[in-house]
PDB file of C-alpha atoms in Angstrom:
ATOM      1  CA  UNK A 660       7.346-200.711-209.582  1.00  0.00           C
ATOM      2  CA  UNK A 661      10.102-200.405-212.210  1.00  0.00           C
ATOM      3  CA  UNK A 662      12.938-202.899-212.381  1.00  0.00           C
ATOM      4  CA  UNK A 663      15.993-201.077-211.063  1.00  0.00           C
ATOM      5  CA  UNK A 664      19.390-201.872-212.528  1.00  0.00           C
ATOM      6  CA  UNK A 665      21.609-199.885-210.169  1.00  0.00           C
ATOM      7  CA  UNK A 666      19.815-200.768-206.943  1.00  0.00           C
ATOM      8  CA  UNK A 667      22.139-202.729-204.712  1.00  0.00           C
ATOM      9  CA  UNK A 668      20.047-203.216-201.581  1.00  0.00           C
ATOM     10  CA  UNK A 669      18.764-206.566-200.343  1.00  0.00           C
ATOM     11  CA  UNK A 670      15.065-205.825-199.822  1.00  0.00           C
ATOM     12  CA  UNK A 671      12.858-204.257-202.494  1.00  0.00           C
ATOM     13  CA  UNK A 672      12.619-200.505-201.813  1.00  0.00           C
ATOM     14  CA  UNK A 673       9.337-199.235-200.411  1.00  0.00           C
ATOM     15  CA  UNK A 674       9.157-195.582-201.292  1.00  0.00           C
ATOM     16  CA  UNK A 675       6.902-193.358-199.245  1.00  0.00           C
ATOM     17  CA  UNK A 676       6.251-190.767-201.925  1.00  0.00           C
ATOM     18  CA  UNK A 677       6.535-190.096-205.638  1.00  0.00           C
ATOM     19  CA  UNK A 678       9.596-187.853-205.215  1.00  0.00           C
ATOM     20  CA  UNK A 679      11.612-190.744-203.768  1.00  0.00           C
ATOM     21  CA  UNK A 680      10.582-193.011-206.633  1.00  0.00           C
ATOM     22  CA  UNK A 681      11.531-190.388-209.203  1.00  0.00           C
ATOM     23  CA  UNK A 682      14.936-189.800-207.617  1.00  0.00           C
ATOM     24  CA  UNK A 683      15.508-193.575-207.604  1.00  0.00           C
ATOM     25  CA  UNK A 684      14.635-193.734-211.306  1.00  0.00           C
ATOM     26  CA  UNK A 685      16.961-190.830-212.005  1.00  0.00           C
ATOM     27  CA  UNK A 686      19.894-192.452-210.198  1.00  0.00           C
ATOM     28  CA  UNK A 687      19.184-195.715-211.969  1.00  0.00           C
ATOM     29  CA  UNK A 688      19.077-194.066-215.385  1.00  0.00           C
ATOM     30  CA  UNK A 689      22.558-192.623-214.870  1.00  0.00           C
ATOM     31  CA  UNK A 690      23.919-195.875-213.509  1.00  0.00           C
ATOM     32  CA  UNK A 691      24.618-194.487-210.036  1.00  0.00           C
ATOM     33  CA  UNK A 692      24.504-197.421-207.610  1.00  0.00           C
ATOM     34  CA  UNK A 693      22.079-196.780-204.777  1.00  0.00           C
ATOM     35  CA  UNK A 694      20.504-198.335-201.717  1.00  0.00           C
ATOM     36  CA  UNK A 695      17.278-197.383-200.021  1.00  0.00           C
ATOM     37  CA  UNK A 696      17.268-196.647-196.283  1.00  0.00           C
ATOM     38  CA  UNK A 697      20.103-199.081-195.530  1.00  0.00           C
ATOM     39  CA  UNK A 698      21.087-197.661-192.162  1.00  0.00           C
ATOM     40  CA  UNK A 699      19.619-196.003-189.094  1.00  0.00           C
ATOM     41  CA  UNK A 700      21.755-193.556-187.191  1.00  0.00           C
ATOM     42  CA  UNK A 701      21.106-193.289-183.479  1.00  0.00           C
ATOM     43  CA  UNK A 702      20.887-189.645-182.510  1.00  0.00           C
ATOM     44  CA  UNK A 703      19.678-189.788-178.928  1.00  0.00           C
ATOM     45  CA  UNK A 704      19.358-192.450-176.238  1.00  0.00           C
ATOM     46  CA  UNK A 705      17.808-192.304-172.759  1.00  0.00           C
ATOM     47  CA  UNK A 706      19.621-193.131-169.532  1.00  0.00           C
ATOM     48  CA  UNK A 707      19.027-196.839-170.083  1.00  0.00           C
ATOM     49  CA  UNK A 708      20.449-196.794-173.585  1.00  0.00           C
ATOM     50  CA  UNK A 709      17.126-197.000-175.382  1.00  0.00           C
ATOM     51  CA  UNK A 710      16.970-195.181-178.678  1.00  0.00           C
ATOM     52  CA  UNK A 711      14.710-192.163-178.454  1.00  0.00           C
ATOM     53  CA  UNK A 712      15.725-190.475-181.676  1.00  0.00           C
ATOM     54  CA  UNK A 713      17.184-191.872-184.885  1.00  0.00           C
ATOM     55  CA  UNK A 714      17.633-190.813-188.484  1.00  0.00           C
ATOM     56  CA  UNK A 715      17.318-193.030-191.534  1.00  0.00           C
ATOM     57  CA  UNK A 716      18.339-191.178-194.701  1.00  0.00           C
ATOM     58  CA  UNK A 717      16.391-192.244-197.783  1.00  0.00           C
ATOM     59  CA  UNK A 718      19.260-193.108-200.114  1.00  0.00           C
ATOM     60  CA  UNK A 719      22.838-194.261-199.839  1.00  0.00           C
ATOM     61  CA  UNK A 720      25.131-193.958-202.849  1.00  0.00           C
ATOM     62  CA  UNK A 721      27.985-196.381-202.113  1.00  0.00           C
ATOM     63  CA  UNK A 722      30.287-195.127-204.854  1.00  0.00           C
ATOM     64  CA  UNK A 723      29.984-191.606-203.475  1.00  0.00           C
ATOM     65  CA  UNK A 724      29.775-192.763-199.868  1.00  0.00           C
ATOM     66  CA  UNK A 725      26.937-190.286-199.627  1.00  0.00           C
ATOM     67  CA  UNK A 726      23.573-190.405-197.854  1.00  0.00           C
ATOM     68  CA  UNK A 727      20.748-188.413-199.394  1.00  0.00           C
ATOM     69  CA  UNK A 728      17.610-187.387-197.569  1.00  0.00           C
ATOM     70  CA  UNK A 729      14.663-186.244-199.648  1.00  0.00           C
ATOM     71  CA  UNK A 730      12.030-183.953-198.254  1.00  0.00           C
ATOM     72  CA  UNK A 731       8.934-182.772-200.051  1.00  0.00           C
ATOM     73  CA  UNK A 732       7.820-180.609-197.135  1.00  0.00           C
ATOM     74  CA  UNK A 733       7.376-176.892-197.623  1.00  0.00           C
ATOM     75  CA  UNK A 734      10.413-174.828-196.684  1.00  0.00           C
ATOM     76  CA  UNK A 735       8.644-173.480-193.607  1.00  0.00           C
ATOM     77  CA  UNK A 736       8.087-177.012-192.250  1.00  0.00           C
ATOM     78  CA  UNK A 737      11.571-178.428-192.607  1.00  0.00           C
ATOM     79  CA  UNK A 738      13.066-177.019-189.409  1.00  0.00           C
ATOM     80  CA  UNK A 739      12.735-180.348-187.610  1.00  0.00           C
ATOM     81  CA  UNK A 740      14.333-182.242-190.451  1.00  0.00           C
ATOM     82  CA  UNK A 741      17.141-179.707-190.656  1.00  0.00           C
ATOM     83  CA  UNK A 742      17.802-180.136-186.936  1.00  0.00           C
ATOM     84  CA  UNK A 743      17.898-183.900-187.333  1.00  0.00           C
ATOM     85  CA  UNK A 744      20.380-183.749-190.182  1.00  0.00           C
ATOM     86  CA  UNK A 745      22.508-181.266-188.237  1.00  0.00           C
ATOM     87  CA  UNK A 746      22.500-183.635-185.277  1.00  0.00           C
ATOM     88  CA  UNK A 747      23.449-186.549-187.513  1.00  0.00           C
ATOM     89  CA  UNK A 748      26.413-184.578-188.863  1.00  0.00           C
ATOM     90  CA  UNK A 749      27.496-183.664-185.327  1.00  0.00           C
ATOM     91  CA  UNK A 750      27.252-187.241-184.035  1.00  0.00           C
ATOM     92  CA  UNK A 751      28.729-188.848-187.131  1.00  0.00           C
ATOM     93  CA  UNK A 752      31.189-186.319-188.542  1.00  0.00           C
ATOM     94  CA  UNK A 753      32.627-188.870-190.989  1.00  0.00           C
ATOM     95  CA  UNK A 754      29.243-189.509-192.579  1.00  0.00           C
ATOM     96  CA  UNK A 755      28.422-187.461-195.669  1.00  0.00           C
ATOM     97  CA  UNK A 756      24.736-186.605-195.833  1.00  0.00           C
ATOM     98  CA  UNK A 757      22.925-184.247-198.130  1.00  0.00           C
ATOM     99  CA  UNK A 758      19.399-182.964-197.695  1.00  0.00           C
ATOM    100  CA  UNK A 759      17.423-182.352-200.865  1.00  0.00           C
ATOM    101  CA  UNK A 760      14.609-179.912-200.237  1.00  0.00           C
ATOM    102  CA  UNK A 761      11.328-179.655-202.078  1.00  0.00           C
ATOM    103  CA  UNK A 762      12.799-176.791-204.112  1.00  0.00           C
ATOM    104  CA  UNK A 763      15.789-178.964-205.115  1.00  0.00           C
ATOM    105  CA  UNK A 764      13.433-181.751-206.169  1.00  0.00           C
ATOM    106  CA  UNK A 765      11.343-179.302-208.169  1.00  0.00           C
ATOM    107  CA  UNK A 766      14.508-178.099-209.922  1.00  0.00           C
ATOM    108  CA  UNK A 767      15.442-181.700-210.704  1.00  0.00           C
ATOM    109  CA  UNK A 768      11.910-182.247-211.978  1.00  0.00           C
ATOM    110  CA  UNK A 769      12.245-179.211-214.251  1.00  0.00           C
ATOM    111  CA  UNK A 770      15.599-180.290-215.549  1.00  0.00           C
ATOM    112  CA  UNK A 771      14.919-183.982-216.007  1.00  0.00           C
ATOM    113  CA  UNK A 772      11.160-183.968-216.611  1.00  0.00           C
ATOM    114  CA  UNK A 773      10.362-185.928-213.447  1.00  0.00           C
ATOM    115  CA  UNK A 774       6.763-186.594-212.564  1.00  0.00           C
ATOM    116  CA  UNK A 775       6.203-185.529-208.974  1.00  0.00           C
ATOM    117  CA  UNK A 776       2.429-185.902-208.903  1.00  0.00           C
ATOM    118  CA  UNK A 777       1.431-188.561-206.413  1.00  0.00           C
TER     119      UNK A 777
ATOM    120  CA  UNK B 982      20.621-159.838-215.299  1.00  0.00           C
ATOM    121  CA  UNK B 983      22.833-162.268-213.450  1.00  0.00           C
ATOM    122  CA  UNK B 984      26.079-162.036-215.427  1.00  0.00           C
ATOM    123  CA  UNK B 985      26.862-159.445-218.044  1.00  0.00           C
ATOM    124  CA  UNK B 986      28.679-160.212-221.229  1.00  0.00           C
ATOM    125  CA  UNK B 987      31.665-158.277-219.843  1.00  0.00           C
ATOM    126  CA  UNK B 988      31.683-160.393-216.629  1.00  0.00           C
ATOM    127  CA  UNK B 989      31.555-163.576-218.679  1.00  0.00           C
ATOM    128  CA  UNK B 990      34.229-162.553-221.149  1.00  0.00           C
ATOM    129  CA  UNK B 991      36.596-161.501-218.365  1.00  0.00           C
ATOM    130  CA  UNK B 992      36.184-164.821-216.595  1.00  0.00           C
ATOM    131  CA  UNK B 993      36.451-166.842-219.799  1.00  0.00           C
ATOM    132  CA  UNK B 994      39.720-165.024-220.458  1.00  0.00           C
ATOM    133  CA  UNK B 995      41.007-166.087-217.031  1.00  0.00           C
ATOM    134  CA  UNK B 996      39.943-169.688-217.569  1.00  0.00           C
ATOM    135  CA  UNK B 997      41.608-169.676-220.976  1.00  0.00           C
ATOM    136  CA  UNK B 998      44.822-168.340-219.462  1.00  0.00           C
ATOM    137  CA  UNK B 999      44.853-171.108-216.851  1.00  0.00           C
ATOM    138  CA  UNK B1000      44.240-173.797-219.453  1.00  0.00           C
ATOM    139  CA  UNK B1001      46.967-172.286-221.635  1.00  0.00           C
ATOM    140  CA  UNK B1002      49.419-172.426-218.746  1.00  0.00           C
ATOM    141  CA  UNK B1003      48.440-175.935-217.620  1.00  0.00           C
ATOM    142  CA  UNK B1004      48.607-177.423-221.102  1.00  0.00           C
ATOM    143  CA  UNK B1005      51.630-175.575-222.453  1.00  0.00           C
ATOM    144  CA  UNK B1006      53.604-177.865-224.740  1.00  0.00           C
ATOM    145  CA  UNK B1007      50.637-180.186-225.145  1.00  0.00           C
ATOM    146  CA  UNK B1008      47.831-180.126-227.631  1.00  0.00           C
ATOM    147  CA  UNK B1009      44.651-180.436-225.575  1.00  0.00           C
ATOM    148  CA  UNK B1010      41.326-181.513-226.985  1.00  0.00           C
ATOM    149  CA  UNK B1011      38.415-179.339-225.860  1.00  0.00           C
ATOM    150  CA  UNK B1012      35.196-181.347-225.895  1.00  0.00           C
ATOM    151  CA  UNK B1013      31.996-179.303-225.794  1.00  0.00           C
ATOM    152  CA  UNK B1014      28.853-180.869-224.378  1.00  0.00           C
ATOM    153  CA  UNK B1015      25.957-179.999-226.690  1.00  0.00           C
ATOM    154  CA  UNK B1016      23.864-178.089-226.844  1.00  0.00           C
ATOM    155  CA  UNK B1017      24.269-175.567-224.077  1.00  0.00           C
ATOM    156  CA  UNK B1018      28.053-175.243-224.138  1.00  0.00           C
ATOM    157  CA  UNK B1019      28.469-174.149-227.765  1.00  0.00           C
ATOM    158  CA  UNK B1020      28.799-170.403-227.016  1.00  0.00           C
ATOM    159  CA  UNK B1021      31.149-170.981-224.100  1.00  0.00           C
ATOM    160  CA  UNK B1022      33.242-173.428-226.132  1.00  0.00           C
ATOM    161  CA  UNK B1023      33.663-170.906-228.943  1.00  0.00           C
ATOM    162  CA  UNK B1024      34.739-168.141-226.548  1.00  0.00           C
ATOM    163  CA  UNK B1025      36.993-170.429-224.539  1.00  0.00           C
ATOM    164  CA  UNK B1026      38.700-171.730-227.646  1.00  0.00           C
ATOM    165  CA  UNK B1027      39.549-168.158-228.657  1.00  0.00           C
ATOM    166  CA  UNK B1028      40.940-167.550-225.162  1.00  0.00           C
ATOM    167  CA  UNK B1029      43.352-170.497-225.446  1.00  0.00           C
ATOM    168  CA  UNK B1030      46.132-169.390-227.808  1.00  0.00           C
ATOM    169  CA  UNK B1031      48.083-172.658-227.725  1.00  0.00           C
ATOM    170  CA  UNK B1032      47.327-175.270-230.417  1.00  0.00           C
ATOM    171  CA  UNK B1033      44.293-177.305-229.442  1.00  0.00           C
ATOM    172  CA  UNK B1034      41.608-179.371-231.092  1.00  0.00           C
ATOM    173  CA  UNK B1035      37.829-179.221-230.716  1.00  0.00           C
ATOM    174  CA  UNK B1036      35.193-181.890-230.666  1.00  0.00           C
ATOM    175  CA  UNK B1037      31.571-182.162-229.586  1.00  0.00           C
ATOM    176  CA  UNK B1038      29.497-184.705-227.767  1.00  0.00           C
ATOM    177  CA  UNK B1039      25.780-184.942-227.110  1.00  0.00           C
ATOM    178  CA  UNK B1040      23.972-187.143-224.615  1.00  0.00           C
ATOM    179  CA  UNK B1041      20.354-188.183-224.315  1.00  0.00           C
ATOM    180  CA  UNK B1042      19.652-187.414-220.709  1.00  0.00           C
ATOM    181  CA  UNK B1043      16.740-188.327-218.510  1.00  0.00           C
ATOM    182  CA  UNK B1044      13.547-186.880-219.925  1.00  0.00           C
ATOM    183  CA  UNK B1045      15.082-186.693-223.396  1.00  0.00           C
ATOM    184  CA  UNK B1046      15.619-190.417-223.840  1.00  0.00           C
ATOM    185  CA  UNK B1047      13.845-191.654-226.909  1.00  0.00           C
ATOM    186  CA  UNK B1048      12.561-195.108-227.671  1.00  0.00           C
ATOM    187  CA  UNK B1049      12.214-196.225-224.056  1.00  0.00           C
ATOM    188  CA  UNK B1050      15.934-196.462-223.337  1.00  0.00           C
ATOM    189  CA  UNK B1051      16.561-197.388-219.724  1.00  0.00           C
ATOM    190  CA  UNK B1052      19.805-195.472-219.395  1.00  0.00           C
ATOM    191  CA  UNK B1053      21.694-192.404-220.510  1.00  0.00           C
ATOM    192  CA  UNK B1054      23.436-192.767-223.873  1.00  0.00           C
ATOM    193  CA  UNK B1055      25.654-190.834-226.237  1.00  0.00           C
ATOM    194  CA  UNK B1056      23.692-189.378-229.150  1.00  0.00           C
ATOM    195  CA  UNK B1057      26.657-187.730-230.893  1.00  0.00           C
ATOM    196  CA  UNK B1058      30.010-189.282-230.141  1.00  0.00           C
ATOM    197  CA  UNK B1059      33.481-187.828-230.552  1.00  0.00           C
ATOM    198  CA  UNK B1060      34.794-187.813-234.097  1.00  0.00           C
ATOM    199  CA  UNK B1061      38.253-189.161-233.263  1.00  0.00           C
ATOM    200  CA  UNK B1062      39.899-191.490-230.718  1.00  0.00           C
ATOM    201  CA  UNK B1063      41.207-189.826-227.554  1.00  0.00           C
ATOM    202  CA  UNK B1064      43.741-192.444-226.417  1.00  0.00           C
ATOM    203  CA  UNK B1065      46.820-190.623-225.175  1.00  0.00           C
ATOM    204  CA  UNK B1066      45.231-187.195-225.576  1.00  0.00           C
ATOM    205  CA  UNK B1067      44.762-184.523-222.914  1.00  0.00           C
ATOM    206  CA  UNK B1068      41.014-183.962-222.842  1.00  0.00           C
ATOM    207  CA  UNK B1069      39.157-181.024-221.321  1.00  0.00           C
ATOM    208  CA  UNK B1070      35.392-181.407-221.205  1.00  0.00           C
ATOM    209  CA  UNK B1071      33.735-178.020-221.608  1.00  0.00           C
ATOM    210  CA  UNK B1072      30.293-177.657-220.076  1.00  0.00           C
ATOM    211  CA  UNK B1073      28.129-174.672-219.298  1.00  0.00           C
ATOM    212  CA  UNK B1074      26.950-175.727-215.852  1.00  0.00           C
ATOM    213  CA  UNK B1075      27.503-178.600-213.443  1.00  0.00           C
ATOM    214  CA  UNK B1076      24.829-179.292-210.856  1.00  0.00           C
ATOM    215  CA  UNK B1077      23.984-182.883-209.900  1.00  0.00           C
ATOM    216  CA  UNK B1078      26.971-184.128-211.880  1.00  0.00           C
ATOM    217  CA  UNK B1079      24.983-187.136-213.124  1.00  0.00           C
ATOM    218  CA  UNK B1080      25.422-186.503-216.848  1.00  0.00           C
ATOM    219  CA  UNK B1081      29.017-185.419-216.461  1.00  0.00           C
ATOM    220  CA  UNK B1082      29.831-188.473-214.380  1.00  0.00           C
ATOM    221  CA  UNK B1083      28.454-190.713-217.106  1.00  0.00           C
ATOM    222  CA  UNK B1084      30.460-188.912-219.782  1.00  0.00           C
ATOM    223  CA  UNK B1085      33.656-189.072-217.736  1.00  0.00           C
ATOM    224  CA  UNK B1086      33.175-192.782-217.105  1.00  0.00           C
ATOM    225  CA  UNK B1087      32.642-193.410-220.813  1.00  0.00           C
ATOM    226  CA  UNK B1088      35.678-191.357-221.854  1.00  0.00           C
ATOM    227  CA  UNK B1089      37.999-192.872-219.220  1.00  0.00           C
ATOM    228  CA  UNK B1090      37.512-196.236-220.904  1.00  0.00           C
ATOM    229  CA  UNK B1091      39.178-194.781-224.005  1.00  0.00           C
ATOM    230  CA  UNK B1092      42.496-194.212-222.223  1.00  0.00           C
ATOM    231  CA  UNK B1093      43.039-190.461-222.525  1.00  0.00           C
ATOM    232  CA  UNK B1094      46.331-189.159-221.107  1.00  0.00           C
ATOM    233  CA  UNK B1095      44.314-186.870-218.829  1.00  0.00           C
ATOM    234  CA  UNK B1096      40.723-185.826-218.316  1.00  0.00           C
ATOM    235  CA  UNK B1097      39.605-182.540-216.781  1.00  0.00           C
ATOM    236  CA  UNK B1098      36.435-180.479-216.757  1.00  0.00           C
ATOM    237  CA  UNK B1099      35.946-176.788-217.376  1.00  0.00           C
ATOM    238  CA  UNK B1100      32.517-175.438-216.501  1.00  0.00           C
ATOM    239  CA  UNK B1101      31.474-171.825-216.717  1.00  0.00           C
ATOM    240  CA  UNK B1102      28.949-172.218-213.914  1.00  0.00           C
ATOM    241  CA  UNK B1103      28.751-174.488-210.897  1.00  0.00           C
ATOM    242  CA  UNK B1104      26.008-175.378-208.432  1.00  0.00           C
ATOM    243  CA  UNK B1105      27.966-177.517-205.968  1.00  0.00           C
ATOM    244  CA  UNK B1106      25.136-177.610-203.424  1.00  0.00           C
ATOM    245  CA  UNK B1107      23.101-179.744-205.843  1.00  0.00           C
ATOM    246  CA  UNK B1108      25.814-182.323-206.376  1.00  0.00           C
ATOM    247  CA  UNK B1109      24.940-186.023-206.233  1.00  0.00           C
ATOM    248  CA  UNK B1110      28.282-187.152-207.646  1.00  0.00           C
ATOM    249  CA  UNK B1111      31.182-185.600-205.785  1.00  0.00           C
ATOM    250  CA  UNK B1112      34.434-186.885-207.235  1.00  0.00           C
ATOM    251  CA  UNK B1113      34.441-185.007-210.527  1.00  0.00           C
ATOM    252  CA  UNK B1114      37.693-183.581-211.948  1.00  0.00           C
ATOM    253  CA  UNK B1115      36.192-180.095-212.064  1.00  0.00           C
ATOM    254  CA  UNK B1116      39.451-178.216-212.489  1.00  0.00           C
ATOM    255  CA  UNK B1117      38.202-174.969-214.002  1.00  0.00           C
ATOM    256  CA  UNK B1118      35.081-173.155-212.762  1.00  0.00           C
ATOM    257  CA  UNK B1119      33.958-169.725-213.842  1.00  0.00           C
ATOM    258  CA  UNK B1120      31.272-168.828-211.325  1.00  0.00           C
ATOM    259  CA  UNK B1121      29.414-170.524-208.494  1.00  0.00           C
ATOM    260  CA  UNK B1122      25.808-169.537-208.998  1.00  0.00           C
ATOM    261  CA  UNK B1123      22.565-169.630-207.007  1.00  0.00           C
ATOM    262  CA  UNK B1124      19.723-172.005-207.739  1.00  0.00           C
ATOM    263  CA  UNK B1125      18.003-169.868-210.356  1.00  0.00           C
ATOM    264  CA  UNK B1126      16.741-170.466-213.862  1.00  0.00           C
ATOM    265  CA  UNK B1127      18.976-168.877-216.487  1.00  0.00           C
ATOM    266  CA  UNK B1128      18.620-167.934-220.130  1.00  0.00           C
ATOM    267  CA  UNK B1129      21.241-166.637-222.534  1.00  0.00           C
ATOM    268  CA  UNK B1130      24.834-167.566-223.365  1.00  0.00           C
ATOM    269  CA  UNK B1131      23.731-171.099-224.218  1.00  0.00           C
ATOM    270  CA  UNK B1132      20.901-171.436-221.705  1.00  0.00           C
ATOM    271  CA  UNK B1133      17.500-171.716-223.315  1.00  0.00           C
ATOM    272  CA  UNK B1134      13.855-171.373-222.509  1.00  0.00           C
ATOM    273  CA  UNK B1135      11.950-173.860-224.661  1.00  0.00           C
ATOM    274  CA  UNK B1136      14.806-173.762-227.150  1.00  0.00           C
ATOM    275  CA  UNK B1137      14.940-169.960-227.379  1.00  0.00           C
ATOM    276  CA  UNK B1138      17.367-167.228-226.236  1.00  0.00           C
ATOM    277  CA  UNK B1139      20.559-169.303-226.287  1.00  0.00           C
ATOM    278  CA  UNK B1140      22.249-166.582-228.336  1.00  0.00           C
ATOM    279  CA  UNK B1141      21.799-163.738-225.832  1.00  0.00           C
ATOM    280  CA  UNK B1142      25.229-162.391-224.853  1.00  0.00           C
ATOM    281  CA  UNK B1143      24.406-162.056-221.129  1.00  0.00           C
ATOM    282  CA  UNK B1144      23.076-164.588-218.640  1.00  0.00           C
ATOM    283  CA  UNK B1145      19.675-163.579-217.322  1.00  0.00           C
ATOM    284  CA  UNK B1146      17.976-164.967-214.251  1.00  0.00           C
ATOM    285  CA  UNK B1147      14.312-165.780-214.755  1.00  0.00           C
ATOM    286  CA  UNK B1148      11.543-166.390-212.288  1.00  0.00           C
ATOM    287  CA  UNK B1149       9.559-169.119-214.037  1.00  0.00           C
TER     288      UNK B1149
END
């Protein structure tokens, strides 16, 4: 795991795929302060107040006050994730969240020479 | 073809007119970001009839960093101080805003009188850095790969007068 200079979270990040790691390295290179999964947003609770659906965006950029969710799923499989992000925006209208699709990540990889192979 | 030479020239003329109006009575410094912006900078400069100066800057971005550098850095710096000057950064396209944000941060430390950005193309849906002083934008474009008018494919085709969309 690289040593990150712009990471400002408390716990060491535990990325679930190569795309997340590469985006973290990219942010770090440009000196953009970032956190990894710092907050869960409750989207749905049952009658007794138990959380039945939540969203935890991958990155938070404090200087931009922006949450970024990375998905490497194929476009045809992202409907569920899209719905979740839409719900998050509805429930938390003051929260800025951006979803980066596989195509966006591939474009970043092209532009910045990222290695997306797992 | 995505944008013809005529489309581009018409829009560059409009951008030049706006810059001319906004900086009337001043002597702005247009700073081109190498390498892609060189064609746009030349055309924009000719569309700004008020006295202005030109300079160039080049940055080693991610994937182009040499010698194991851990961060972005300026490869070719400005030739003159910018303290008290009205600076317009001229770029060909803004997408994530990462490089531009770095450049703006570096230039702000030099106390310019003002700092604005003029970009021919914009991809705002790919932005990771939002608060950029992007005052002049030519066209908002889709997420396609372009060649021509400064855009290259493996270093080639920058000199084409039109902007072509390629399916890589």
